[in-house]
mmCIF file of C-alpha atoms and ligand atoms in Angstrom:
data_model
loop_
_atom_site.group_PDB
_atom_site.id
_atom_site.type_symbol
_atom_site.label_atom_id
_atom_site.label_comp_id
_atom_site.label_asym_id
_atom_site.label_seq_id
_atom_site.Cartn_x
_atom_site.Cartn_y
_atom_site.Cartn_z
ATOM 1 C CA MET I 1 74.924 138.751 126.045
ATOM 2 C CA LYS I 2 75.487 135.315 127.383
ATOM 3 C CA TYR I 3 76.619 135.493 131.049
ATOM 4 C CA GLU I 4 79.464 133.489 132.463
ATOM 5 C CA ILE I 5 79.490 135.091 135.898
ATOM 6 C CA LEU I 6 75.994 136.508 136.608
ATOM 7 C CA LYS I 7 72.986 134.310 137.223
ATOM 8 C CA PRO I 8 69.864 136.423 136.833
ATOM 9 C CA GLU I 9 66.291 135.434 137.649
ATOM 10 C CA VAL I 10 62.972 137.272 138.087
ATOM 11 C CA ASN I 11 59.899 136.207 140.093
ATOM 12 C CA ASP I 12 56.766 138.365 140.618
ATOM 13 C CA GLY I 13 58.638 141.568 139.718
ATOM 14 C CA ILE I 14 61.600 140.910 142.005
ATOM 15 C CA ALA I 15 64.904 140.426 140.168
ATOM 16 C CA VAL I 16 67.699 138.500 141.865
ATOM 17 C CA VAL I 17 71.182 138.457 140.310
ATOM 18 C CA THR I 18 73.724 136.054 141.824
ATOM 19 C CA ILE I 19 77.416 136.756 141.302
ATOM 20 C CA SER I 20 78.874 133.319 140.619
ATOM 21 C CA ARG I 21 82.601 132.864 140.360
ATOM 22 C CA PRO I 22 83.040 130.948 143.561
ATOM 23 C CA LYS I 23 86.524 129.543 142.873
ATOM 24 C CA ALA I 24 87.923 133.102 143.080
ATOM 25 C CA LEU I 25 85.420 134.097 145.829
ATOM 26 C CA ASN I 26 83.491 136.108 143.171
ATOM 27 C CA ALA I 27 86.367 138.528 142.760
ATOM 28 C CA LEU I 28 85.454 141.344 140.348
ATOM 29 C CA ASN I 29 87.190 141.178 136.938
ATOM 30 C CA THR I 30 86.753 142.866 133.638
ATOM 31 C CA ARG I 31 84.279 140.289 132.514
ATOM 32 C CA PHE I 32 82.157 140.869 135.582
ATOM 33 C CA PHE I 33 81.903 144.602 134.782
ATOM 34 C CA GLN I 34 80.944 143.932 131.179
ATOM 35 C CA GLU I 35 78.209 141.529 132.244
ATOM 36 C CA MET I 36 76.994 143.862 134.982
ATOM 37 C CA ASP I 37 76.785 146.836 132.582
ATOM 38 C CA ASP I 38 74.689 144.683 130.270
ATOM 39 C CA TYR I 39 72.559 143.437 133.141
ATOM 40 C CA ILE I 40 71.890 146.886 134.552
ATOM 41 C CA ALA I 41 70.844 148.115 131.122
ATOM 42 C CA SER I 42 68.379 145.184 130.747
ATOM 43 C CA VAL I 43 66.938 145.950 134.231
ATOM 44 C CA LYS I 44 66.525 149.531 133.275
ATOM 45 C CA ASN I 45 64.550 148.577 130.200
ATOM 46 C CA ASP I 46 62.250 146.162 131.982
ATOM 47 C CA SER I 47 59.440 148.082 133.695
ATOM 48 C CA SER I 48 58.016 144.876 135.226
ATOM 49 C CA ILE I 49 60.972 144.720 137.630
ATOM 50 C CA LYS I 50 60.162 146.573 140.864
ATOM 51 C CA VAL I 51 63.125 145.587 143.155
ATOM 52 C CA LEU I 52 66.561 144.226 142.394
ATOM 53 C CA VAL I 53 68.487 142.017 144.873
ATOM 54 C CA ILE I 54 72.166 141.231 144.437
ATOM 55 C CA THR I 55 73.849 138.303 146.190
ATOM 56 C CA GLY I 56 76.907 136.031 145.877
ATOM 57 C CA GLU I 57 77.384 132.325 145.440
ATOM 58 C CA GLY I 58 79.291 130.249 147.916
ATOM 59 C CA LYS I 59 81.163 131.543 150.931
ATOM 60 C CA ALA I 60 81.725 135.075 149.567
ATOM 61 C CA PHE I 61 79.541 137.924 148.388
ATOM 62 C CA VAL I 62 82.599 139.327 146.625
ATOM 63 C CA ALA I 63 86.094 139.133 148.071
ATOM 64 C CA GLY I 64 87.248 142.284 146.230
ATOM 65 C CA ALA I 65 88.601 143.398 142.952
ATOM 66 C CA ASP I 66 90.398 140.559 141.166
ATOM 67 C CA ILE I 67 93.942 140.882 142.544
ATOM 68 C CA ALA I 68 95.342 138.488 139.928
ATOM 69 C CA GLU I 69 93.941 140.691 137.095
ATOM 70 C CA MET I 70 95.120 143.864 138.804
ATOM 71 C CA VAL I 71 98.670 142.915 139.708
ATOM 72 C CA ASP I 72 100.299 143.595 136.229
ATOM 73 C CA LYS I 73 98.552 146.936 135.526
ATOM 74 C CA ASN I 74 100.497 150.097 135.238
ATOM 75 C CA GLY I 75 99.201 153.456 136.641
ATOM 76 C CA GLU I 76 97.225 154.364 133.551
ATOM 77 C CA GLU I 77 95.666 150.856 133.222
ATOM 78 C CA GLY I 78 94.948 151.011 137.012
ATOM 79 C CA SER I 79 93.001 154.290 136.619
ATOM 80 C CA ALA I 80 91.134 152.820 133.652
ATOM 81 C CA PHE I 81 90.187 149.744 135.664
ATOM 82 C CA SER I 82 89.039 151.978 138.501
ATOM 83 C CA ARG I 83 86.936 154.215 136.280
ATOM 84 C CA LEU I 84 85.278 151.168 134.642
ATOM 85 C CA GLY I 85 84.205 149.878 138.072
ATOM 86 C CA GLN I 86 83.201 153.348 139.289
ATOM 87 C CA ALA I 87 81.000 153.857 136.177
ATOM 88 C CA THR I 88 79.265 150.423 136.628
ATOM 89 C CA PHE I 89 78.608 151.036 140.360
ATOM 90 C CA ARG I 90 77.323 154.545 139.541
ATOM 91 C CA SER I 91 74.831 153.262 137.007
ATOM 92 C CA LEU I 92 73.694 150.583 139.511
ATOM 93 C CA GLU I 93 73.218 153.344 142.047
ATOM 94 C CA LYS I 94 71.267 155.378 139.523
ATOM 95 C CA LEU I 95 68.718 152.649 138.643
ATOM 96 C CA ASN I 96 65.334 154.099 139.635
ATOM 97 C CA ILE I 97 64.145 151.071 141.470
ATOM 98 C CA PRO I 98 65.377 149.943 144.911
ATOM 99 C CA VAL I 99 68.531 147.743 144.932
ATOM 100 C CA ILE I 100 69.269 145.590 147.939
ATOM 101 C CA ALA I 101 72.596 143.756 148.547
ATOM 102 C CA ALA I 102 71.999 140.429 150.262
ATOM 103 C CA ILE I 103 75.463 139.807 151.768
ATOM 104 C CA ASN I 104 75.981 136.065 152.190
ATOM 105 C CA GLY I 105 79.706 136.009 153.058
ATOM 106 C CA PHE I 106 82.893 138.002 152.623
ATOM 107 C CA ALA I 107 82.240 141.525 151.266
ATOM 108 C CA LEU I 108 85.756 142.947 151.059
ATOM 109 C CA GLY I 109 87.372 145.785 149.103
ATOM 110 C CA GLY I 110 85.563 146.171 145.783
ATOM 111 C CA GLY I 111 82.907 143.762 147.179
ATOM 112 C CA LEU I 112 81.983 146.080 150.021
ATOM 113 C CA GLU I 113 82.058 149.053 147.625
ATOM 114 C CA LEU I 114 79.562 147.184 145.414
ATOM 115 C CA THR I 115 77.247 146.692 148.385
ATOM 116 C CA MET I 116 77.508 150.444 149.172
ATOM 117 C CA ALA I 117 76.229 151.342 145.656
ATOM 118 C CA CYS I 118 73.023 149.532 146.598
ATOM 119 C CA ASP I 119 70.245 151.224 148.474
ATOM 120 C CA PHE I 120 70.553 149.172 151.583
ATOM 121 C CA ARG I 121 72.128 145.881 152.807
ATOM 122 C CA THR I 122 70.973 142.727 154.503
ATOM 123 C CA ALA I 123 73.479 140.204 155.811
ATOM 124 C CA SER I 124 74.017 136.668 156.977
ATOM 125 C CA THR I 125 75.388 136.172 160.487
ATOM 126 C CA LYS I 126 78.388 134.712 158.715
ATOM 127 C CA ALA I 127 79.162 137.769 156.507
ATOM 128 C CA LYS I 128 82.509 139.604 156.983
ATOM 129 C CA PHE I 129 83.164 143.137 155.937
ATOM 130 C CA GLY I 130 86.312 145.089 155.357
ATOM 131 C CA GLN I 131 88.259 147.548 153.133
ATOM 132 C CA PRO I 132 91.658 145.639 153.139
ATOM 133 C CA GLU I 133 93.211 147.697 150.347
ATOM 134 C CA VAL I 134 96.024 149.058 152.489
ATOM 135 C CA ASN I 135 97.224 145.482 153.126
ATOM 136 C CA LEU I 136 97.966 145.475 149.436
ATOM 137 C CA GLY I 137 99.510 148.900 149.439
ATOM 138 C CA LEU I 138 96.327 150.279 147.703
ATOM 139 C CA ILE I 139 93.360 152.485 148.422
ATOM 140 C CA PRO I 140 89.786 151.607 147.352
ATOM 141 C CA GLY I 141 89.314 152.206 143.665
ATOM 142 C CA TYR I 142 85.529 152.066 143.313
ATOM 143 C CA ALA I 143 84.555 155.210 145.416
ATOM 144 C CA GLY I 144 84.756 153.433 148.785
ATOM 145 C CA THR I 145 86.561 156.356 150.251
ATOM 146 C CA GLN I 146 83.553 158.465 149.315
ATOM 147 C CA ARG I 147 80.573 156.140 150.097
ATOM 148 C CA LEU I 148 81.847 154.510 153.316
ATOM 149 C CA PRO I 149 82.141 157.877 155.368
ATOM 150 C CA ARG I 150 78.741 158.953 154.015
ATOM 151 C CA LEU I 151 77.200 155.714 155.250
ATOM 152 C CA VAL I 152 78.871 155.101 158.609
ATOM 153 C CA GLY I 153 80.435 158.446 159.436
ATOM 154 C CA GLN I 154 84.078 159.525 159.342
ATOM 155 C CA GLY I 155 85.402 157.763 162.404
ATOM 156 C CA ASP I 156 84.188 154.252 161.560
ATOM 157 C CA ALA I 157 85.106 154.711 157.935
ATOM 158 C CA LEU I 158 88.646 155.852 158.660
ATOM 159 C CA TYR I 159 89.005 153.060 161.184
ATOM 160 C CA LEU I 160 87.985 150.389 158.612
ATOM 161 C CA LEU I 161 90.057 152.015 155.844
ATOM 162 C CA MET I 162 93.209 152.464 157.898
ATOM 163 C CA THR I 163 93.272 149.219 159.858
ATOM 164 C CA ALA I 164 91.942 146.918 157.135
ATOM 165 C CA ASP I 165 90.142 145.018 159.981
ATOM 166 C CA MET I 166 87.477 142.577 159.012
ATOM 167 C CA ILE I 167 84.321 143.026 161.015
ATOM 168 C CA GLY I 168 81.379 140.651 161.479
ATOM 169 C CA ALA I 169 77.674 141.239 160.894
ATOM 170 C CA ASP I 170 76.947 142.473 164.447
ATOM 171 C CA ASP I 171 79.547 145.250 164.164
ATOM 172 C CA ALA I 172 78.349 146.103 160.709
ATOM 173 C CA LEU I 173 74.796 146.387 162.056
ATOM 174 C CA ARG I 174 76.012 148.535 164.985
ATOM 175 C CA ILE I 175 77.711 151.069 162.735
ATOM 176 C CA GLY I 176 74.861 151.078 160.234
ATOM 177 C CA LEU I 177 76.749 149.434 157.444
ATOM 178 C CA VAL I 178 73.942 146.843 157.139
ATOM 179 C CA GLN I 179 70.310 147.271 158.081
ATOM 180 C CA LYS I 180 69.272 143.717 158.892
ATOM 181 C CA VAL I 181 71.078 140.429 159.853
ATOM 182 C CA PHE I 182 69.620 137.019 159.384
ATOM 183 C CA GLU I 183 70.799 133.394 159.860
ATOM 184 C CA PRO I 184 72.522 132.198 156.680
ATOM 185 C CA GLU I 185 69.721 129.869 155.652
ATOM 186 C CA ALA I 186 67.127 132.618 156.125
ATOM 187 C CA LEU I 187 69.029 135.467 154.331
ATOM 188 C CA MET I 188 67.428 135.159 150.920
ATOM 189 C CA GLU I 189 63.934 134.323 152.121
ATOM 190 C CA GLU I 190 63.896 137.311 154.531
ATOM 191 C CA THR I 191 65.471 139.675 151.997
ATOM 192 C CA LEU I 192 62.835 138.639 149.434
ATOM 193 C CA LYS I 193 60.127 139.394 152.058
ATOM 194 C CA ILE I 194 61.553 142.933 152.380
ATOM 195 C CA ALA I 195 61.686 143.235 148.588
ATOM 196 C CA LYS I 196 58.065 142.043 148.166
ATOM 197 C CA ASN I 197 56.947 144.453 150.902
ATOM 198 C CA ILE I 198 58.553 147.337 149.068
ATOM 199 C CA ALA I 199 57.119 146.131 145.755
ATOM 200 C CA SER I 200 53.600 146.364 147.250
ATOM 201 C CA LYS I 201 53.960 150.104 147.868
ATOM 202 C CA GLY I 202 53.216 152.966 145.415
ATOM 203 C CA PRO I 203 55.796 152.330 142.787
ATOM 204 C CA ASN I 204 56.275 156.004 141.786
ATOM 205 C CA ALA I 205 56.475 156.998 145.466
ATOM 206 C CA VAL I 206 59.212 154.411 146.073
ATOM 207 C CA LYS I 207 61.197 155.598 143.113
ATOM 208 C CA LEU I 208 60.833 159.216 144.194
ATOM 209 C CA VAL I 209 61.997 158.396 147.694
ATOM 210 C CA LYS I 210 65.116 157.032 146.263
ATOM 211 C CA GLN I 211 65.667 159.916 143.876
ATOM 212 C CA VAL I 212 64.925 162.613 146.350
ATOM 213 C CA VAL I 213 67.090 161.117 149.146
ATOM 214 C CA ARG I 214 70.002 160.535 146.743
ATOM 215 C CA GLN I 215 69.807 163.937 144.986
ATOM 216 C CA GLY I 216 69.168 165.693 148.311
ATOM 217 C CA LEU I 217 72.322 164.248 149.910
ATOM 218 C CA GLY I 218 74.299 166.263 147.376
ATOM 219 C CA MET I 219 72.403 169.520 148.100
ATOM 220 C CA ASP I 220 72.159 171.920 150.961
ATOM 221 C CA PHE I 221 69.168 171.292 153.275
ATOM 222 C CA ASP I 222 66.869 174.045 151.869
ATOM 223 C CA LYS I 223 67.421 173.032 148.294
ATOM 224 C CA GLY I 224 66.762 169.362 149.247
ATOM 225 C CA SER I 225 63.500 170.295 151.028
ATOM 226 C CA GLU I 226 62.412 172.261 147.921
ATOM 227 C CA LEU I 227 63.127 169.149 145.769
ATOM 228 C CA GLU I 228 61.015 167.151 148.239
ATOM 229 C CA ALA I 229 58.091 169.668 148.010
ATOM 230 C CA LYS I 230 58.202 169.626 144.175
ATOM 231 C CA ASN I 231 58.168 165.813 144.028
ATOM 232 C CA PHE I 232 55.497 165.548 146.777
ATOM 233 C CA GLY I 233 53.231 167.611 144.664
ATOM 234 C CA SER I 234 53.823 165.459 141.581
ATOM 235 C CA LEU I 235 51.919 162.548 143.326
ATOM 236 C CA PHE I 236 48.729 164.520 143.780
ATOM 237 C CA GLY I 237 45.954 165.099 141.301
ATOM 238 C CA GLU I 238 43.501 162.982 139.361
ATOM 239 C CA GLY I 239 44.964 159.705 138.211
ATOM 240 C CA ASN I 240 48.044 160.068 140.324
ATOM 241 C CA GLU I 241 49.373 157.558 142.790
ATOM 242 C CA GLY I 242 48.895 159.682 145.942
ATOM 243 C CA LYS I 243 45.253 160.316 145.031
ATOM 244 C CA GLU I 244 44.623 156.526 144.702
ATOM 245 C CA GLY I 245 46.580 155.688 147.911
ATOM 246 C CA MET I 246 44.666 158.214 150.052
ATOM 247 C CA ALA I 247 41.308 157.378 148.501
ATOM 248 C CA ALA I 248 41.926 153.604 149.201
ATOM 249 C CA PHE I 249 42.778 154.441 152.864
ATOM 250 C CA LEU I 250 39.560 156.392 153.321
ATOM 251 C CA GLU I 251 37.549 153.717 151.532
ATOM 252 C CA LYS I 252 39.185 150.936 153.641
ATOM 253 C CA ARG I 253 40.360 148.975 150.554
ATOM 254 C CA LYS I 254 43.738 148.102 149.099
ATOM 255 C CA PRO I 255 45.173 150.597 146.677
ATOM 256 C CA GLU I 256 45.325 149.684 143.066
ATOM 257 C CA TRP I 257 48.549 151.049 141.652
ATOM 258 C CA ASN I 258 48.843 151.448 137.868
HETATM 259 N N1 DAK N 301 91.176 138.484 143.834
HETATM 260 C C1 DAK N 301 91.498 137.321 143.199
HETATM 261 N N2 DAK N 301 91.398 136.156 143.804
HETATM 262 C C2 DAK N 301 90.968 136.074 145.033
HETATM 263 C C3 DAK N 301 90.602 137.149 145.733
HETATM 264 C C4 DAK N 301 90.611 138.457 145.097
HETATM 265 N N3 DAK N 301 90.256 139.651 145.716
HETATM 266 N N4 DAK N 301 90.179 136.840 147.023
HETATM 267 C C5 DAK N 301 90.301 135.458 147.050
HETATM 268 N N5 DAK N 301 90.734 135.053 145.894
HETATM 269 C C6 DAK N 301 91.062 133.617 145.439
HETATM 270 C C7 DAK N 301 92.242 133.060 146.176
HETATM 271 O O1 DAK N 301 93.404 133.445 145.640
HETATM 272 C C8 DAK N 301 91.983 131.544 146.183
HETATM 273 O O2 DAK N 301 92.387 131.124 144.857
HETATM 274 P P1 DAK N 301 93.195 129.686 144.643
HETATM 275 O O3 DAK N 301 94.369 129.823 145.527
HETATM 276 O O4 DAK N 301 92.190 128.671 145.158
HETATM 277 O O5 DAK N 301 93.340 129.596 143.182
HETATM 278 C C9 DAK N 301 90.523 131.443 146.312
HETATM 279 O O6 DAK N 301 90.012 132.741 145.948
HETATM 280 C C10 DAK N 301 90.001 131.118 147.669
HETATM 281 O O7 DAK N 301 90.683 132.010 148.526
HETATM 282 P P2 DAK N 301 91.368 131.563 149.889
HETATM 283 O O8 DAK N 301 91.985 130.281 149.695
HETATM 284 O O9 DAK N 301 92.224 132.711 150.251
HETATM 285 O O10 DAK N 301 90.135 131.456 150.901
HETATM 286 P P3 DAK N 301 90.260 131.675 152.506
HETATM 287 O O11 DAK N 301 88.851 131.293 153.036
HETATM 288 O O12 DAK N 301 91.410 131.025 153.101
HETATM 289 O O13 DAK N 301 90.357 133.195 152.699
HETATM 290 C C11 DAK N 301 89.817 135.530 152.314
HETATM 291 C C12 DAK N 301 89.392 134.052 152.375
HETATM 292 C C13 DAK N 301 88.681 136.412 151.759
HETATM 293 C C14 DAK N 301 90.097 136.043 153.728
HETATM 294 C C15 DAK N 301 91.120 135.682 151.417
HETATM 295 O O14 DAK N 301 90.814 135.056 150.197
HETATM 296 C C16 DAK N 301 91.486 137.075 151.179
HETATM 297 O O15 DAK N 301 92.055 137.738 152.097
HETATM 298 N N6 DAK N 301 91.275 137.511 149.922
HETATM 299 C C17 DAK N 301 91.696 138.865 149.488
HETATM 300 C C18 DAK N 301 90.797 139.908 150.040
HETATM 301 C C19 DAK N 301 91.198 141.249 149.650
HETATM 302 O O16 DAK N 301 92.343 141.712 149.918
HETATM 303 N N7 DAK N 301 90.336 141.822 148.851
HETATM 304 C C20 DAK N 301 90.460 143.221 148.491
HETATM 305 C C21 DAK N 301 90.986 143.223 147.184
HETATM 306 S S1 DAK N 301 91.527 144.883 146.869
HETATM 307 C C22 DAK N 301 91.569 150.138 142.107
HETATM 308 C C23 DAK N 301 90.452 149.470 141.828
HETATM 309 C C24 DAK N 301 89.859 148.672 142.729
HETATM 310 C C25 DAK N 301 90.400 148.557 143.987
HETATM 311 C C26 DAK N 301 91.552 149.170 144.287
HETATM 312 C C27 DAK N 301 92.073 150.010 143.385
HETATM 313 N N8 DAK N 301 92.181 150.997 141.203
HETATM 314 C C28 DAK N 301 92.453 150.357 139.900
HETATM 315 C C29 DAK N 301 92.891 152.103 141.595
HETATM 316 C C30 DAK N 301 89.835 147.609 144.857
HETATM 317 C C31 DAK N 301 90.657 146.844 145.531
HETATM 318 C C32 DAK N 301 90.283 145.637 146.157
HETATM 319 O O17 DAK N 301 89.105 145.234 146.135
#
């Protein structure tokens, strides 16, 4: 598929995809979701990609769902538009490699929901965050009501959802919505350093961390711990990653992952 909105690149196993529709502050339209579905499928099929970074072009990461496209929809079409986005974000979340949102500017509404489908978030000091749907007489449509309270807790989530306040990077860091904040010109370089650092770790272990944490969140504690124990065991044994990592430590050398 030829992309009009997404700009993908890959260097040394790190994929970066830039959302580029700057005239509309990268607002999410149907075309975006079609391209993103195609892109996610291509990343899934490329085992050389170790980490994916998503960012936006210009002064926004993504300023929300495309209001101009949504305005004429009836209830049924609105639900269909919502399901389309939910499915895309869910398949992004289910990619087995780490996905980082590098938030360069506005991350509002559907844009913030997109970042929350990533594994963690870095941000520029200029980034702004909010769920402004109630300003439009709407509620989030891409599972923001579900992911935001899981990430930041009920109080901060309901505050953001009810007031539609836009918060800056410092507040986002304080409530745990983002994990690192950098000067705008350093955002990509620093985020790529994080991505490279992760890419140097045991690749199966990194994938299992993601899988066990995400699946475990939907389970009770004991079932989650059992899931951990089962997966822990899968890294042992001749030819397995844990064996190599521990041997390398004891032999004072760098591990050689397969
Ligand atoms: N959609 C479409 N166009 C947008 C847009 C958006 N979300 N945000 C900005 N733009 C467009 C503007 O209309 C403007 O276009 P032109 O007038 O130049 O043609 C251009 O981008 C530049 O924007 P501004 O001139 O407004 O730029 P400023 O720097 O002055 O302001 C701003 C930046 C981010 C504060 C402002 O643009 C703004 O408030 N934007 C809207 C933010 C917003 O409310 N976003 C949340 C959208 S609601 C659902 C599915 C999904 C959702 C809900 C329900 N179901 C189907 C149930 C999700 C909803 C949302 O995401």
